[in-house]
Amino acid sequence: MSTELTFKQYQDGLANDVFWGLLCDDCGSYTTPPQKVCRSCGSTALQVVELEKSGFIRTFTVIRVAAEGMNPPFVVALVETASGAWVMGNVVNIDPNEAGMELIGRKVTLSSRPVKGDVYACGDIHSLCFTLL
């Protein structure tokens, strides 16, 4: 693959169970979802890589008041993948009312699900989600 990853390619990957990211040649950080420069150092020396689809929850929150078109409550987590990339998404196999501090450090697998676009979106997309192991 080229050194450029478009949002469409990223979305197509998620739709086909492939998790793409960008690895910085200068600092070794990962950037995902894609953008033109490394989110850590600003370098444009990026290569497209397939990222691991497992990781650990580092923090989370329960959304009880959500934006238009969303159905609260739901759990949003920040996950450090086995590759080292940090990503945000919904934890799908937990009751939000049962979510507690024991979630931090739990292992998850990454996948995606189709999400209907709202009044502000550019259409339907695939959104990252996590399943507790």
PDB file of C-alpha atoms in Angstrom:
ATOM      1  CA  MET A   1       0.000   0.000   0.000  1.00  0.00           C
ATOM      2  CA  SER A   2       1.130   3.584  -0.527  1.00  0.00           C
ATOM      3  CA  THR A   3       2.243   5.934   2.217  1.00  0.00           C
ATOM      4  CA  GLU A   4      -1.128   7.673   2.105  1.00  0.00           C
ATOM      5  CA  LEU A   5      -4.240   6.311   3.766  1.00  0.00           C
ATOM      6  CA  THR A   6      -7.498   8.008   2.914  1.00  0.00           C
ATOM      7  CA  PHE A   7     -10.543   7.997   5.170  1.00  0.00           C
ATOM      8  CA  LYS A   8     -12.359   5.944   2.511  1.00  0.00           C
ATOM      9  CA  GLN A   9      -9.589   3.296   2.530  1.00  0.00           C
ATOM     10  CA  TYR A  10      -9.680   3.277   6.345  1.00  0.00           C
ATOM     11  CA  GLN A  11     -13.479   2.861   6.291  1.00  0.00           C
ATOM     12  CA  ASP A  12     -13.298   0.139   3.615  1.00  0.00           C
ATOM     13  CA  GLY A  13     -10.769  -1.671   5.799  1.00  0.00           C
ATOM     14  CA  LEU A  14     -13.048  -1.516   8.837  1.00  0.00           C
ATOM     15  CA  ALA A  15     -15.947  -2.810   6.721  1.00  0.00           C
ATOM     16  CA  ASN A  16     -13.752  -5.788   5.758  1.00  0.00           C
ATOM     17  CA  ASP A  17     -12.374  -6.448   9.270  1.00  0.00           C
ATOM     18  CA  VAL A  18      -8.975  -4.856   8.525  1.00  0.00           C
ATOM     19  CA  PHE A  19      -7.683  -2.167  10.900  1.00  0.00           C
ATOM     20  CA  TRP A  20      -5.361   0.245   9.056  1.00  0.00           C
ATOM     21  CA  GLY A  21      -3.137   2.854  10.654  1.00  0.00           C
ATOM     22  CA  LEU A  22      -0.099   4.985   9.889  1.00  0.00           C
ATOM     23  CA  LEU A  23       3.338   4.349  11.410  1.00  0.00           C
ATOM     24  CA  CYS A  24       5.681   7.342  11.637  1.00  0.00           C
ATOM     25  CA  ASP A  25       9.168   6.682  10.271  1.00  0.00           C
ATOM     26  CA  ASP A  26      10.581   9.525  12.394  1.00  0.00           C
ATOM     27  CA  CYS A  27       9.196   8.892  15.895  1.00  0.00           C
ATOM     28  CA  GLY A  28       7.620   5.418  15.689  1.00  0.00           C
ATOM     29  CA  SER A  29       4.150   6.582  16.788  1.00  0.00           C
ATOM     30  CA  TYR A  30       0.907   5.362  15.271  1.00  0.00           C
ATOM     31  CA  THR A  31      -1.782   7.619  13.851  1.00  0.00           C
ATOM     32  CA  THR A  32      -5.325   6.374  13.383  1.00  0.00           C
ATOM     33  CA  PRO A  33      -7.795   7.311  12.017  1.00  0.00           C
ATOM     34  CA  PRO A  34      -5.709   8.615   9.118  1.00  0.00           C
ATOM     35  CA  GLN A  35      -4.479  12.161   8.704  1.00  0.00           C
ATOM     36  CA  LYS A  36      -1.717  13.788   6.661  1.00  0.00           C
ATOM     37  CA  VAL A  37       0.837  14.137   9.471  1.00  0.00           C
ATOM     38  CA  CYS A  38       1.951  12.164  12.523  1.00  0.00           C
ATOM     39  CA  ARG A  39      -0.153  13.184  15.504  1.00  0.00           C
ATOM     40  CA  SER A  40       2.914  12.979  17.778  1.00  0.00           C
ATOM     41  CA  CYS A  41       5.656  14.818  15.876  1.00  0.00           C
ATOM     42  CA  GLY A  42       4.027  16.319  12.769  1.00  0.00           C
ATOM     43  CA  SER A  43       6.173  14.329  10.327  1.00  0.00           C
ATOM     44  CA  THR A  44       4.832  13.415   6.899  1.00  0.00           C
ATOM     45  CA  ALA A  45       7.062  10.304   6.728  1.00  0.00           C
ATOM     46  CA  LEU A  46       4.256   7.802   7.327  1.00  0.00           C
ATOM     47  CA  GLN A  47       3.740   4.246   6.166  1.00  0.00           C
ATOM     48  CA  VAL A  48       0.445   2.378   6.035  1.00  0.00           C
ATOM     49  CA  VAL A  49       0.371  -0.649   8.343  1.00  0.00           C
ATOM     50  CA  GLU A  50      -2.232  -3.146   9.485  1.00  0.00           C
ATOM     51  CA  LEU A  51      -2.737  -2.826  13.233  1.00  0.00           C
ATOM     52  CA  GLU A  52      -3.466  -5.547  15.761  1.00  0.00           C
ATOM     53  CA  LYS A  53      -7.121  -6.019  16.623  1.00  0.00           C
ATOM     54  CA  SER A  54      -6.620  -6.583  20.333  1.00  0.00           C
ATOM     55  CA  GLY A  55      -5.712  -4.294  23.189  1.00  0.00           C
ATOM     56  CA  PHE A  56      -6.417  -3.135  26.727  1.00  0.00           C
ATOM     57  CA  ILE A  57      -8.851  -0.566  28.086  1.00  0.00           C
ATOM     58  CA  ARG A  58      -6.856   2.334  29.552  1.00  0.00           C
ATOM     59  CA  THR A  59      -9.826   4.520  30.524  1.00  0.00           C
ATOM     60  CA  PHE A  60     -13.543   4.757  29.842  1.00  0.00           C
ATOM     61  CA  THR A  61     -16.662   6.788  30.497  1.00  0.00           C
ATOM     62  CA  VAL A  62     -20.374   6.093  30.477  1.00  0.00           C
ATOM     63  CA  ILE A  63     -22.278   8.509  28.253  1.00  0.00           C
ATOM     64  CA  ARG A  64     -25.665   9.228  29.805  1.00  0.00           C
ATOM     65  CA  VAL A  65     -26.531  12.410  27.863  1.00  0.00           C
ATOM     66  CA  ALA A  66     -25.671  11.971  24.197  1.00  0.00           C
ATOM     67  CA  ALA A  67     -25.692  13.927  20.974  1.00  0.00           C
ATOM     68  CA  GLU A  68     -28.719  13.914  18.714  1.00  0.00           C
ATOM     69  CA  GLY A  69     -29.318  10.514  17.132  1.00  0.00           C
ATOM     70  CA  MET A  70     -27.418   8.531  19.769  1.00  0.00           C
ATOM     71  CA  ASN A  71     -29.093   6.282  22.323  1.00  0.00           C
ATOM     72  CA  PRO A  72     -27.605   6.610  25.817  1.00  0.00           C
ATOM     73  CA  PRO A  73     -26.404   5.159  28.016  1.00  0.00           C
ATOM     74  CA  PHE A  74     -23.339   3.604  26.362  1.00  0.00           C
ATOM     75  CA  VAL A  75     -19.693   2.992  27.251  1.00  0.00           C
ATOM     76  CA  VAL A  76     -16.882   4.773  25.390  1.00  0.00           C
ATOM     77  CA  ALA A  77     -13.352   3.495  26.009  1.00  0.00           C
ATOM     78  CA  LEU A  78      -9.815   4.525  25.134  1.00  0.00           C
ATOM     79  CA  VAL A  79      -7.896   1.383  24.179  1.00  0.00           C
ATOM     80  CA  GLU A  80      -4.167   0.849  23.703  1.00  0.00           C
ATOM     81  CA  THR A  81      -3.840  -1.743  20.954  1.00  0.00           C
ATOM     82  CA  ALA A  82      -1.252  -4.514  20.968  1.00  0.00           C
ATOM     83  CA  SER A  83       0.475  -2.541  18.172  1.00  0.00           C
ATOM     84  CA  GLY A  84       0.768   0.508  20.437  1.00  0.00           C
ATOM     85  CA  ALA A  85      -1.878   2.682  18.751  1.00  0.00           C
ATOM     86  CA  TRP A  86      -4.482   4.349  20.986  1.00  0.00           C
ATOM     87  CA  VAL A  87      -8.071   4.364  19.706  1.00  0.00           C
ATOM     88  CA  MET A  88     -11.514   5.293  20.988  1.00  0.00           C
ATOM     89  CA  GLY A  89     -14.754   3.403  20.491  1.00  0.00           C
ATOM     90  CA  ASN A  90     -17.762   1.831  22.159  1.00  0.00           C
ATOM     91  CA  VAL A  91     -17.635  -1.242  24.394  1.00  0.00           C
ATOM     92  CA  VAL A  92     -20.506  -3.310  23.036  1.00  0.00           C
ATOM     93  CA  ASN A  93     -20.893  -6.282  25.363  1.00  0.00           C
ATOM     94  CA  ILE A  94     -21.429  -4.598  28.717  1.00  0.00           C
ATOM     95  CA  ASP A  95     -24.416  -3.056  30.424  1.00  0.00           C
ATOM     96  CA  PRO A  96     -23.447   0.624  30.926  1.00  0.00           C
ATOM     97  CA  ASN A  97     -25.087   0.554  34.352  1.00  0.00           C
ATOM     98  CA  GLU A  98     -22.690  -2.249  35.371  1.00  0.00           C
ATOM     99  CA  ALA A  99     -19.509  -0.506  34.137  1.00  0.00           C
ATOM    100  CA  GLY A 100     -17.011   0.062  36.931  1.00  0.00           C
ATOM    101  CA  MET A 101     -13.315   0.621  37.527  1.00  0.00           C
ATOM    102  CA  GLU A 102     -12.652  -3.091  36.960  1.00  0.00           C
ATOM    103  CA  LEU A 103     -12.890  -2.348  33.211  1.00  0.00           C
ATOM    104  CA  ILE A 104      -9.519  -0.585  33.274  1.00  0.00           C
ATOM    105  CA  GLY A 105      -6.864  -3.010  32.106  1.00  0.00           C
ATOM    106  CA  ARG A 106      -9.365  -5.484  30.630  1.00  0.00           C
ATOM    107  CA  LYS A 107      -8.404  -7.095  27.340  1.00  0.00           C
ATOM    108  CA  VAL A 108     -10.624  -6.393  24.330  1.00  0.00           C
ATOM    109  CA  THR A 109     -10.850  -7.245  20.666  1.00  0.00           C
ATOM    110  CA  LEU A 110     -11.454  -4.530  18.085  1.00  0.00           C
ATOM    111  CA  SER A 111     -14.067  -4.658  15.374  1.00  0.00           C
ATOM    112  CA  SER A 112     -16.393  -2.173  13.748  1.00  0.00           C
ATOM    113  CA  ARG A 113     -20.067  -1.700  13.147  1.00  0.00           C
ATOM    114  CA  PRO A 114     -22.020   0.417  10.700  1.00  0.00           C
ATOM    115  CA  VAL A 115     -23.316   3.657  12.180  1.00  0.00           C
ATOM    116  CA  LYS A 116     -25.977   5.853  10.621  1.00  0.00           C
ATOM    117  CA  GLY A 117     -24.805   9.366   9.920  1.00  0.00           C
ATOM    118  CA  ASP A 118     -26.447  12.166  11.874  1.00  0.00           C
ATOM    119  CA  VAL A 119     -27.320  15.669  10.699  1.00  0.00           C
ATOM    120  CA  TYR A 120     -23.639  16.677  10.975  1.00  0.00           C
ATOM    121  CA  ALA A 121     -22.023  13.610   9.357  1.00  0.00           C
ATOM    122  CA  CYS A 122     -20.971  13.030   5.776  1.00  0.00           C
ATOM    123  CA  GLY A 123     -23.047   9.849   5.630  1.00  0.00           C
ATOM    124  CA  ASP A 124     -22.993   6.402   7.175  1.00  0.00           C
ATOM    125  CA  ILE A 125     -19.637   5.152   8.471  1.00  0.00           C
ATOM    126  CA  HIS A 126     -18.062   2.222  10.302  1.00  0.00           C
ATOM    127  CA  SER A 127     -17.246   2.968  13.921  1.00  0.00           C
ATOM    128  CA  LEU A 128     -14.700   1.153  16.098  1.00  0.00           C
ATOM    129  CA  CYS A 129     -16.125  -1.004  18.842  1.00  0.00           C
ATOM    130  CA  PHE A 130     -14.597  -3.248  21.467  1.00  0.00           C
ATOM    131  CA  THR A 131     -15.650  -6.601  22.869  1.00  0.00           C
ATOM    132  CA  LEU A 132     -14.494  -7.614  26.342  1.00  0.00           C
ATOM    133  CA  LEU A 133     -12.635 -10.914  26.500  1.00  0.00           C
TER     134      LEU A 133
END
